[in-house]
Coordinates of C-alpha atoms in Angstrom, one line a residue:
Chain V
M123 CA -44.8 96.8 140.1
T124 CA -45.8 97.2 143.8
L125 CA -46.5 100.7 144.9
T126 CA -46.1 100.9 148.6
A127 CA -44.7 104.3 149.3
P128 CA -45.2 105.9 152.7
Q129 CA -48.0 108.4 152.7
T130 CA -45.6 111.2 153.8
Q131 CA -43.9 111.2 150.4
L132 CA -47.0 112.2 148.6
P133 CA -47.8 115.8 147.9
P134 CA -51.2 116.9 149.2
A135 CA -54.2 116.3 146.9
P136 CA -55.4 119.2 144.8
P137 CA -58.0 121.2 146.8
S138 CA -60.8 120.5 144.4
G139 CA -59.8 117.4 142.4
R140 CA -62.6 115.4 140.9
G141 CA -65.0 116.4 143.6
G142 CA -63.3 114.1 146.1
H143 CA -62.7 115.1 149.7
P144 CA -59.9 117.6 149.9
G145 CA -56.8 116.4 151.4
R146 CA -57.9 112.8 151.6
L147 CA -56.7 110.4 148.9
T148 CA -58.2 107.1 148.4
A149 CA -55.8 104.2 147.9
T150 CA -56.6 104.0 144.2
R151 CA -56.0 107.7 143.6
R152 CA -52.8 107.6 145.7
R153 CA -51.6 104.8 143.6
E154 CA -52.5 106.6 140.4
A155 CA -50.7 109.7 141.5
L156 CA -47.6 107.7 142.4
T157 CA -47.7 106.0 139.0
G158 CA -48.0 109.4 137.3
Y159 CA -44.8 110.6 139.1
L160 CA -43.0 107.4 138.1
F161 CA -44.1 107.7 134.5
T162 CA -43.0 111.3 134.2
A163 CA -39.9 110.9 136.4
P164 CA -37.3 110.4 133.6
T165 CA -38.6 113.4 131.7
I166 CA -38.8 115.6 134.7
I167 CA -35.3 114.6 135.8
G168 CA -34.0 115.3 132.3
F169 CA -35.7 118.6 132.3
L170 CA -34.3 119.6 135.7
V171 CA -30.7 118.5 135.0
F172 CA -30.4 119.5 131.3
V173 CA -32.8 122.5 130.9
L174 CA -33.9 124.2 134.0
G175 CA -30.7 123.7 136.0
P176 CA -28.5 125.0 133.1
L177 CA -30.9 127.9 132.5
V178 CA -30.7 129.0 136.2
A179 CA -26.9 128.5 136.0
A180 CA -26.7 130.6 132.9
I181 CA -28.5 133.4 134.6
Y182 CA -26.2 133.1 137.6
L183 CA -23.1 133.0 135.5
S184 CA -24.2 136.1 133.6
L185 CA -23.8 137.9 136.9
T186 CA -20.2 136.7 137.4
K187 CA -16.8 136.9 135.9
Y188 CA -15.7 133.4 135.2
N189 CA -12.8 132.1 133.1
I190 CA -13.2 128.4 134.0
L191 CA -9.8 128.3 135.8
T192 CA -10.7 130.3 138.8
A193 CA -14.0 130.3 140.7
P194 CA -16.8 132.6 139.4
K195 CA -16.7 136.0 140.9
F196 CA -19.9 137.9 141.4
V197 CA -19.9 141.2 139.6
G198 CA -23.6 142.1 139.5
F199 CA -24.9 143.6 136.2
E200 CA -21.4 144.5 134.9
N201 CA -21.6 142.0 132.0
Y202 CA -25.0 143.5 131.0
A203 CA -23.6 147.1 131.1
R204 CA -20.6 145.9 129.1
M205 CA -22.9 144.9 126.2
F206 CA -23.9 148.4 125.5
R207 CA -20.3 149.3 124.8
D208 CA -19.6 146.3 122.7
E209 CA -19.6 147.2 119.0
R210 CA -19.0 143.7 117.9
L211 CA -22.2 142.7 119.7
A212 CA -24.1 145.4 118.0
T213 CA -22.8 144.2 114.6
T214 CA -23.7 140.6 115.3
Y215 CA -27.1 141.5 116.6
G216 CA -27.7 143.7 113.5
N217 CA -26.8 140.8 111.2
T218 CA -29.0 138.4 113.2
V219 CA -32.0 140.7 112.9
L220 CA -31.4 141.0 109.2
Y221 CA -31.3 137.2 108.9
V222 CA -34.6 136.9 110.9
G223 CA -36.3 139.5 108.7
A224 CA -35.1 138.0 105.5
A225 CA -36.1 134.5 106.7
V226 CA -39.6 135.6 107.6
V227 CA -40.2 137.4 104.3
L228 CA -38.4 135.2 101.8
I229 CA -39.0 131.7 103.2
N230 CA -42.7 132.3 103.8
G231 CA -43.2 134.3 100.6
F232 CA -41.6 131.6 98.3
A233 CA -43.2 128.8 100.3
L234 CA -46.7 130.3 99.9
L235 CA -46.1 130.9 96.2
F236 CA -45.0 127.4 95.5
A237 CA -47.7 125.9 97.8
V238 CA -50.4 127.7 95.8
L239 CA -48.9 126.6 92.5
I240 CA -48.5 123.0 93.7
N241 CA -52.0 122.9 95.1
Q242 CA -53.6 123.1 91.7
R243 CA -54.8 119.9 90.2
L244 CA -51.5 118.7 88.7
P245 CA -50.9 115.2 87.6
R246 CA -50.1 113.2 90.7
V247 CA -46.6 112.3 89.5
L248 CA -45.7 116.0 89.2
T249 CA -47.0 116.8 92.6
Y250 CA -45.0 113.9 94.0
V251 CA -41.8 115.0 92.2
F252 CA -42.2 118.7 93.2
R253 CA -42.9 117.9 96.8
S254 CA -39.9 115.6 97.0
A255 CA -37.6 118.1 95.3
Y256 CA -38.6 121.0 97.4
F257 CA -38.6 119.1 100.7
F258 CA -35.4 117.1 100.3
P259 CA -32.9 119.9 101.3
Y260 CA -34.7 120.3 104.6
L261 CA -33.8 116.7 105.6
V262 CA -30.1 117.1 104.8
A263 CA -27.9 118.5 107.6
L264 CA -27.4 122.2 107.2
V265 CA -23.6 121.6 107.3
Y266 CA -23.7 119.4 104.3
V267 CA -25.8 121.7 102.1
S268 CA -23.6 124.6 103.2
I269 CA -20.5 122.7 102.1
I270 CA -22.0 122.3 98.6
W271 CA -23.1 126.0 98.5
Q272 CA -19.7 127.1 99.6
A273 CA -18.3 125.6 96.4
L274 CA -21.0 127.0 94.3
F275 CA -20.4 130.5 95.7
Q276 CA -16.7 130.6 94.9
K277 CA -15.8 133.8 93.1
D278 CA -13.6 132.5 90.2
T279 CA -14.5 128.8 90.1
G280 CA -18.1 128.7 91.3
I281 CA -20.8 127.9 88.9
L282 CA -23.1 130.7 90.2
N283 CA -20.7 133.3 88.9
Y284 CA -20.1 131.3 85.8
Y285 CA -23.8 131.6 84.8
I286 CA -23.9 135.3 85.9
A287 CA -20.9 136.0 83.7
A288 CA -22.4 134.0 80.9
L289 CA -25.5 136.2 81.1
G290 CA -23.3 139.3 80.9
G291 CA -23.2 140.1 84.6
E292 CA -20.4 141.0 87.0
R293 CA -18.7 138.2 89.0
I294 CA -19.8 138.6 92.6
D295 CA -17.6 138.0 95.6
W296 CA -20.2 136.0 97.4
L297 CA -18.3 134.9 100.4
N298 CA -15.7 137.7 101.0
S299 CA -17.6 141.0 100.5
S300 CA -19.4 142.4 103.4
E301 CA -22.8 142.7 101.7
F302 CA -22.8 139.5 99.7
S303 CA -21.5 137.3 102.6
K304 CA -24.8 138.1 104.3
V305 CA -26.7 137.5 101.1
S306 CA -25.1 134.1 100.7
V307 CA -26.2 133.1 104.2
I308 CA -29.7 134.3 103.5
I309 CA -29.8 132.4 100.2
V310 CA -28.8 129.1 101.8
D311 CA -31.2 129.6 104.7
T312 CA -34.1 130.3 102.4
W313 CA -33.2 127.5 100.0
R314 CA -33.1 124.9 102.7
N315 CA -36.2 125.9 104.7
V316 CA -38.6 126.8 101.9
G317 CA -39.7 123.2 101.4
F318 CA -40.8 122.6 104.9
A319 CA -42.8 125.8 105.1
M320 CA -44.3 125.0 101.7
L321 CA -45.6 121.6 102.9
I322 CA -47.2 123.3 105.9
F323 CA -49.0 125.7 103.6
V324 CA -50.0 122.9 101.2
A325 CA -51.5 120.9 104.1
A326 CA -53.4 124.0 105.2
L327 CA -54.6 124.8 101.6
Q328 CA -56.1 121.4 101.3
E329 CA -58.3 122.1 104.3
V330 CA -59.8 125.2 102.7
P331 CA -63.4 124.2 101.8
K332 CA -63.8 124.0 98.1
D333 CA -67.4 125.0 98.0
M334 CA -66.6 128.2 99.8
V335 CA -64.1 129.1 97.1
E336 CA -66.5 128.2 94.3
A337 CA -69.3 130.1 95.8
A338 CA -67.1 133.2 95.8
R339 CA -66.2 132.6 92.2
M340 CA -69.8 132.2 91.3
D341 CA -70.5 135.6 92.9
G342 CA -68.0 137.1 90.6
A343 CA -64.9 137.3 92.7
N344 CA -61.6 137.2 90.8
E345 CA -58.8 134.9 91.7
W346 CA -56.9 137.5 93.7
Q347 CA -60.1 138.4 95.7
V348 CA -60.7 134.7 96.4
F349 CA -57.1 134.3 97.6
R350 CA -57.0 137.5 99.6
R351 CA -60.5 137.2 101.2
I352 CA -61.0 133.5 101.6
V353 CA -57.8 131.4 101.2
L354 CA -55.5 133.7 103.2
P355 CA -57.7 133.9 106.3
M356 CA -58.4 130.2 106.1
I357 CA -54.7 129.3 106.2
S358 CA -53.7 131.9 108.9
Q359 CA -53.1 129.1 111.4
A360 CA -50.4 127.7 109.2
T361 CA -49.0 131.1 108.5
F362 CA -48.7 131.8 112.2
F363 CA -46.9 128.5 112.7
N364 CA -44.5 129.1 109.8
I365 CA -43.6 132.6 110.9
T366 CA -43.0 131.6 114.5
I367 CA -40.8 128.7 113.4
T368 CA -38.8 130.8 110.9
I369 CA -38.2 133.5 113.5
I370 CA -37.0 131.1 116.1
G371 CA -34.8 129.2 113.6
A372 CA -33.3 132.3 112.1
F373 CA -32.3 133.7 115.5
Q374 CA -30.1 130.6 115.8
I375 CA -28.4 130.5 112.4
Y376 CA -24.9 129.1 113.1
E377 CA -23.5 126.3 111.1
S378 CA -24.2 127.7 107.6
I379 CA -22.1 130.8 108.5
I380 CA -19.3 128.7 110.0
V381 CA -19.0 126.8 106.7
L382 CA -19.7 129.6 104.2
T383 CA -17.9 132.6 105.6
R384 CA -16.6 131.9 109.1
G385 CA -18.4 135.1 110.1
G386 CA -16.3 137.2 107.8
P387 CA -15.2 139.3 106.3
G388 CA -14.5 140.8 109.7
D389 CA -17.8 140.4 111.5
A390 CA -19.8 141.2 108.4
S391 CA -21.8 137.9 108.4
R392 CA -21.3 136.8 112.0
S393 CA -24.5 136.0 114.0
V394 CA -25.0 136.5 117.7
V395 CA -24.9 132.8 118.3
M396 CA -21.4 132.6 116.7
Y397 CA -20.3 135.5 118.8
I398 CA -21.6 133.8 122.0
A399 CA -19.7 130.6 121.1
E400 CA -16.5 132.6 120.4
V401 CA -16.6 134.6 123.6
A402 CA -17.4 131.4 125.6
F403 CA -15.2 128.8 124.1
N404 CA -12.3 130.7 122.5
K405 CA -11.9 133.5 125.0
F406 CA -13.4 131.5 128.0
D407 CA -15.2 134.6 129.1
M408 CA -18.1 132.5 130.4
G409 CA -19.8 135.2 132.4
Y410 CA -20.1 137.7 129.5
A411 CA -21.1 135.0 127.1
S412 CA -23.8 133.9 129.4
A413 CA -25.1 137.4 129.7
I414 CA -25.3 137.7 125.9
A415 CA -27.1 134.3 125.8
V416 CA -29.6 135.4 128.4
T417 CA -30.4 138.5 126.4
L418 CA -30.9 136.3 123.3
F419 CA -33.2 134.1 125.2
L420 CA -35.2 137.1 126.5
I421 CA -35.5 138.5 122.9
I422 CA -36.6 135.2 121.4
M423 CA -39.1 134.8 124.3
L424 CA -40.4 138.4 123.9
V425 CA -40.8 138.0 120.1
T426 CA -42.6 134.7 120.6
L427 CA -44.9 136.2 123.2
V428 CA -45.7 139.2 121.0
Q429 CA -46.4 136.9 118.2
F430 CA -48.9 134.9 120.3
R431 CA -50.5 138.1 121.5
L432 CA -50.9 139.4 118.0
R433 CA -52.2 136.0 117.0
K434 CA -55.7 136.8 118.2
S435 CA -55.9 139.8 115.9
W436 CA -55.1 138.0 112.7
V437 CA -55.3 134.2 113.1
N438 CA -58.7 132.8 112.2
N439 CA -59.6 130.2 114.8
E440 CA -62.9 129.3 113.3
Chain D
M80 CA -48.3 107.5 89.9
S81 CA -46.4 106.0 86.9
N82 CA -48.6 107.5 84.3
T83 CA -47.4 110.9 83.4
N84 CA -50.1 111.5 80.9
A85 CA -52.9 110.8 83.4
V86 CA -55.8 113.1 82.7
I87 CA -56.0 115.8 85.2
S88 CA -58.9 114.7 87.3
T89 CA -61.4 117.2 88.4
P90 CA -64.1 115.2 90.2
Q91 CA -64.9 117.7 92.9
Q92 CA -65.1 120.7 90.6
S93 CA -68.4 121.7 89.1
S94 CA -68.4 122.4 85.4
A95 CA -69.8 125.9 86.1
A96 CA -66.7 126.8 88.1
R97 CA -64.5 125.4 85.5
R98 CA -66.0 127.5 82.8
S99 CA -65.8 130.7 84.8
R100 CA -62.0 130.5 85.0
P101 CA -60.4 132.0 81.9
R102 CA -58.1 129.8 79.9
P103 CA -57.1 127.4 82.7
G104 CA -54.5 125.7 80.5
V105 CA -52.3 128.8 80.3
G106 CA -52.3 129.4 84.0
K107 CA -51.5 125.8 84.7
S108 CA -48.6 125.7 82.2
I109 CA -47.1 128.8 83.8
S110 CA -47.3 127.4 87.2
V111 CA -45.8 124.1 86.1
A112 CA -43.0 126.0 84.5
L113 CA -42.4 128.0 87.7
L114 CA -42.5 124.9 89.8
F115 CA -40.0 123.2 87.5
L116 CA -37.7 126.1 87.7
G117 CA -37.8 126.0 91.5
A118 CA -37.4 122.3 91.6
I119 CA -34.3 122.5 89.4
G120 CA -32.9 125.1 91.8
M121 CA -33.5 122.7 94.7
V122 CA -31.9 119.6 93.0
A123 CA -29.1 121.2 91.0
P124 CA -26.7 121.6 94.0
F125 CA -27.0 118.0 94.8
L126 CA -26.5 117.0 91.2
W127 CA -23.4 119.1 91.0
M128 CA -22.1 117.6 94.2
F129 CA -22.5 114.1 92.7
T130 CA -20.9 114.8 89.3
T131 CA -18.0 116.6 90.9
S132 CA -17.4 113.7 93.3
L133 CA -16.8 111.5 90.2
R134 CA -14.3 113.8 88.6
D135 CA -10.6 114.2 88.9
A136 CA -9.7 116.9 91.5
S137 CA -7.9 118.9 88.8
Q138 CA -11.1 119.1 86.7
A139 CA -13.4 119.6 89.6
Y140 CA -13.8 123.3 89.0
D141 CA -13.8 123.1 85.1
L142 CA -16.3 125.5 83.6
P143 CA -18.9 125.3 82.1
P144 CA -20.0 122.9 84.9
Q145 CA -20.7 119.4 84.1
W146 CA -24.3 118.4 85.1
L147 CA -24.4 114.8 84.2
P148 CA -21.7 112.3 85.0
T149 CA -19.4 111.7 82.0
E150 CA -17.4 109.1 83.7
W151 CA -17.8 107.0 86.8
D152 CA -14.6 107.4 88.6
W153 CA -15.0 106.4 92.3
T154 CA -11.4 107.1 93.3
N155 CA -12.4 110.2 95.2
Y156 CA -14.6 108.1 97.4
A157 CA -11.7 105.8 98.3
A158 CA -9.6 108.9 98.9
A159 CA -12.2 110.5 101.1
V160 CA -12.7 107.4 103.2
N161 CA -9.0 106.7 103.6
G162 CA -8.0 110.4 104.1
P163 CA -6.8 112.0 107.2
V164 CA -10.3 112.6 108.5
P165 CA -11.8 109.2 109.6
I166 CA -15.2 109.9 108.1
L167 CA -16.5 106.3 108.4
R168 CA -15.6 106.4 112.0
N169 CA -17.4 109.7 112.3
M170 CA -20.4 108.3 110.6
F171 CA -20.4 105.5 113.0
N172 CA -20.3 108.0 115.9
S173 CA -23.2 109.9 114.5
A174 CA -25.2 106.7 114.1
V175 CA -24.5 105.5 117.7
I176 CA -25.5 108.9 119.1
A177 CA -28.6 109.3 116.9
I178 CA -29.8 105.7 117.6
A179 CA -29.2 106.0 121.3
V180 CA -31.0 109.3 121.5
S181 CA -34.0 108.1 119.5
I182 CA -34.4 104.9 121.5
G183 CA -34.2 106.9 124.7
M184 CA -36.7 109.4 123.5
I185 CA -39.3 106.8 122.3
I186 CA -39.0 105.2 125.7
T187 CA -39.3 108.2 127.9
A188 CA -41.6 110.5 126.0
P189 CA -44.6 108.2 125.4
V190 CA -44.8 107.1 129.0
A191 CA -44.7 110.7 130.2
G192 CA -47.1 111.8 127.5
Y193 CA -49.5 109.1 128.7
A194 CA -49.2 110.2 132.3
F195 CA -49.9 113.8 131.4
A196 CA -52.9 112.8 129.3
K197 CA -54.5 110.0 131.2
L198 CA -53.4 109.9 134.8
E199 CA -54.4 112.2 137.6
F200 CA -51.7 113.4 139.9
P201 CA -51.2 116.6 141.9
G202 CA -49.3 119.3 140.0
R203 CA -49.8 117.5 136.7
N204 CA -50.8 120.6 134.7
S205 CA -48.2 123.0 136.2
I206 CA -45.4 120.4 135.6
F207 CA -46.6 120.0 132.0
V208 CA -46.6 123.8 131.4
G209 CA -43.2 124.1 132.9
L210 CA -41.9 121.4 130.7
L211 CA -43.5 122.9 127.6
S212 CA -42.0 126.3 128.3
S213 CA -38.5 124.6 127.9
L214 CA -39.3 124.6 124.1
M215 CA -38.6 128.3 124.2
V216 CA -35.2 128.0 125.7
P217 CA -32.7 128.1 122.8
A218 CA -29.8 125.7 122.9
Q219 CA -27.3 128.5 123.1
V220 CA -28.5 129.6 126.5
T221 CA -27.9 126.3 128.2
I222 CA -24.8 125.3 126.3
I223 CA -22.3 127.0 128.6
P224 CA -23.6 125.4 131.8
L225 CA -24.0 122.1 130.0
F226 CA -20.4 122.3 128.9
L227 CA -19.3 123.0 132.5
L228 CA -21.5 120.1 133.7
M229 CA -20.0 117.7 131.2
R230 CA -16.6 118.9 132.0
T231 CA -17.2 118.3 135.7
F232 CA -18.3 114.7 135.1
G233 CA -15.4 114.1 132.6
L234 CA -17.8 113.5 129.8
L235 CA -16.3 116.0 127.3
D236 CA -15.3 114.3 124.1
N237 CA -17.6 111.4 125.0
P238 CA -20.7 110.5 123.1
L239 CA -22.6 110.4 126.4
S240 CA -22.4 114.2 126.6
L241 CA -24.8 114.3 123.6
I242 CA -26.8 111.2 124.4
L243 CA -27.8 112.0 128.0
P244 CA -29.4 115.4 127.3
G245 CA -31.0 114.0 124.2
I246 CA -33.0 111.1 125.6
T247 CA -35.7 113.2 127.2
G248 CA -37.4 116.2 125.9
A249 CA -40.5 118.3 125.9
L250 CA -41.4 118.1 122.2
G251 CA -41.8 114.3 122.3
V252 CA -43.9 114.5 125.5
F253 CA -46.1 117.1 123.9
L254 CA -46.6 115.1 120.7
L255 CA -47.5 111.9 122.5
R256 CA -49.7 113.7 125.0
Q257 CA -51.7 115.1 122.1
F258 CA -52.1 111.6 120.8
F259 CA -53.2 110.0 124.1
L260 CA -55.6 112.8 124.8
G261 CA -57.5 111.7 121.7
L262 CA -57.6 108.1 122.9
P263 CA -61.1 107.2 124.3
Q264 CA -61.1 107.0 128.1
E265 CA -63.4 103.9 127.9
I266 CA -60.6 101.8 126.5
I267 CA -58.4 102.7 129.5
D268 CA -61.2 102.2 132.0
A269 CA -62.1 98.8 130.5
A270 CA -58.6 97.6 130.9
R271 CA -58.4 98.9 134.5
M272 CA -61.7 97.2 135.3
D273 CA -60.2 93.9 134.0
G274 CA -57.6 94.3 136.7
A275 CA -54.7 95.7 134.6
T276 CA -52.2 97.8 136.4
A277 CA -51.5 101.3 135.1
W278 CA -48.3 100.0 133.5
Q279 CA -50.0 97.1 131.9
T280 CA -52.7 99.4 130.5
Y281 CA -50.1 101.7 129.1
R282 CA -47.8 99.0 127.8
L283 CA -50.4 96.6 126.4
I284 CA -53.3 98.9 125.4
A285 CA -52.2 102.5 124.9
L286 CA -48.7 102.2 123.5
P287 CA -49.5 99.8 120.7
L288 CA -52.2 102.2 119.5
A289 CA -49.7 105.0 119.5
K290 CA -47.4 103.2 117.0
N291 CA -47.6 105.9 114.4
A292 CA -47.1 108.8 116.7
V293 CA -44.1 107.0 118.3
S294 CA -42.5 106.3 114.9
T295 CA -43.0 110.0 114.0
L296 CA -41.2 111.0 117.1
G297 CA -38.5 108.5 116.4
V298 CA -37.9 109.9 112.9
I299 CA -37.9 113.5 114.1
T300 CA -35.5 112.7 116.9
F301 CA -33.2 110.7 114.7
L302 CA -32.9 113.4 112.1
G303 CA -32.4 116.1 114.6
S304 CA -29.5 114.3 116.2
W305 CA -28.0 113.0 112.9
N306 CA -27.9 116.6 111.6
A307 CA -26.8 118.3 114.7
Y308 CA -23.7 120.4 114.7
F309 CA -23.8 123.1 117.4
A310 CA -23.6 121.0 120.5
P311 CA -21.3 118.3 119.0
S312 CA -18.9 121.1 117.9
I313 CA -18.6 122.2 121.5
F314 CA -18.6 118.9 123.4
L315 CA -16.4 116.8 121.0
N316 CA -12.9 117.9 120.1
S317 CA -11.0 115.0 118.7
T318 CA -11.3 113.6 115.2
D319 CA -12.0 110.1 116.6
T320 CA -15.0 111.1 118.6
A321 CA -16.3 113.7 116.1
T322 CA -19.6 113.2 114.4
L323 CA -20.0 113.2 110.7
P324 CA -20.9 116.9 110.2
L325 CA -17.8 117.8 112.3
G326 CA -15.6 115.5 110.2
L327 CA -16.8 117.0 107.0
V328 CA -16.2 120.6 108.2
L329 CA -12.7 119.4 109.2
M330 CA -12.2 117.9 105.8
L331 CA -13.4 121.1 104.0
G332 CA -10.6 122.9 105.8
P333 CA -10.4 126.6 106.5
Y334 CA -11.9 128.7 103.7
G335 CA -12.8 125.6 101.7
A336 CA -9.2 124.9 101.0
G337 CA -9.7 121.1 101.0
N338 CA -9.8 119.0 97.8
V339 CA -13.2 119.8 96.5
A340 CA -13.8 116.5 94.6
Q341 CA -13.0 114.5 97.7
V342 CA -15.1 116.8 99.9
M343 CA -18.0 116.3 97.5
A344 CA -17.5 112.5 97.6
A345 CA -17.6 112.6 101.4
T346 CA -20.7 114.8 101.3
T347 CA -22.4 112.4 99.0
I348 CA -21.6 109.6 101.4
A349 CA -23.0 111.7 104.2
I350 CA -26.2 112.5 102.4
A351 CA -26.8 109.0 101.0
P352 CA -28.6 107.6 104.1
A353 CA -31.0 110.6 104.2
L354 CA -31.7 110.2 100.5
I355 CA -32.4 106.4 100.8
V356 CA -34.6 106.9 103.8
F357 CA -36.4 109.7 102.0
L358 CA -37.0 107.7 98.8
V359 CA -38.3 104.8 100.7
A360 CA -40.5 106.6 103.2
Q361 CA -41.2 110.0 101.6
R362 CA -44.9 110.0 101.9
W363 CA -44.8 108.9 105.5
I364 CA -42.1 111.3 106.6
I365 CA -43.9 114.3 105.0
A366 CA -47.2 113.3 106.5
S367 CA -45.8 112.8 110.0
L368 CA -43.8 116.1 110.0
T369 CA -46.6 118.3 108.7
Q370 CA -49.5 116.8 110.5
S371 CA -47.9 117.4 113.9
A372 CA -47.4 121.0 112.9
V373 CA -50.8 121.8 111.4
K374 CA -52.9 120.1 113.9
G375 CA -50.7 120.8 116.9

């Protein structure tokens, strides 16, 4: 590979590089810089064409009225104003927030519980079996597990209701009642994701220094105190990671709802993402759909930033 | 790991600490019981799927549910494969896309990760930060412009609409940069002193050392693409170009009206590759997925 680019194509050197003379690149450093650009070029081009470009375009489209057939017409913030009058949007956002809250609490709660249980000194074969069983659903496409659950949730023929009835309970209309359609979505989401979060917790639990835990026990701390005062702070890094991941994931719940309830009954289980797809690709209201997408982006970004800001106050960085 | 009765080994634990815990046996039995209960909950749906796939459609919904196969009738599999939805074709489409995306990613991401870790060039850090911030952009925000882009280039209903955006990405660059940062600079410098070009240093020295990180990236990318539904459901719209998840949703029909035994047979086929890969490489997959998360 011969690198003989004219000097004019090179951006100026950083003002205070490695103590070199500002603005003057030696041949070696020029060559290295060019190599750096060549090595990163595919990624940067991909980023510009498939992420940054579309992001800018989405923001522009959100300020237009655009139905694909005729050219986009600039309408300013009309789409954004329209959101405040859109009751369906309020419903779908409400559902989404519920999914996010449930995911954070249930996925992380169960994951931590199972992680603590599995982290005891069990026979290796048991650890292996449990880890595999809990983790496997995470590797299977959400669509496939939703297809299975869709059958299990059937009101009259599903096995879930069979066992509920056998235990003397009422048959539940899992997929067609406005409360339980949401519960079904939450169950599938929790069930599928708990294994991954559990493994993150297990990995963190194994890093907790054993002598520290034992010293606390010797000093008379009970199991709960040990857990609360030593283990929990030591695994805060993993907790932070898990919560961030579950929030971002739950904001984007989509395919499980498509398979389980199609958003129904009415909009009872519909998520914002489903609503965006409907507005964009069924009604071809690209401008309005883009505006909703942009708000979703801003909300996810805001939540993530707040998370990171709060991180300092509770994550133990050693 | 074959010996179930293996004595629970407690080498690191001092006898004093062991004594201080009250009745350790009881606590352990309860937790094993709880874990078993949870594990049954995780596995049962798959077991039900499999037994249902072996039963006649008319008995598929018989209650109480059958948990273990009573007969091994594979006719549903033949029916699923020969049905109106070409699921083998869809599986092939999924495989082509996932393999192409993975290969692209393991070519483009390590080389960029290496540049961001080991090469000096103006703007390096700001470009990297910009790239990294794209991880925060949810797919739903860019999907509309991407759809319009693919439409403009006539790539709708074409696997390229999913392959092209997939072969580069910030996550892979980030993972590999982390790895290369940990690589001692002396190795790189030594190679350069011996007259190797930057490309030779990367290709012959750095990349082989990154084998594990690259395979991890390959697995993550493959699974992500193999399991994807959102973008394929928007870019692909004919049964012949559909990927396997789309095919199965089609087969399920509106409100799950499809033949449940056949759908479960098709789902079993769809899950089988993941199961096989998992059984073969379980330890390795788990290690690679969690270590990038915890240490990242």
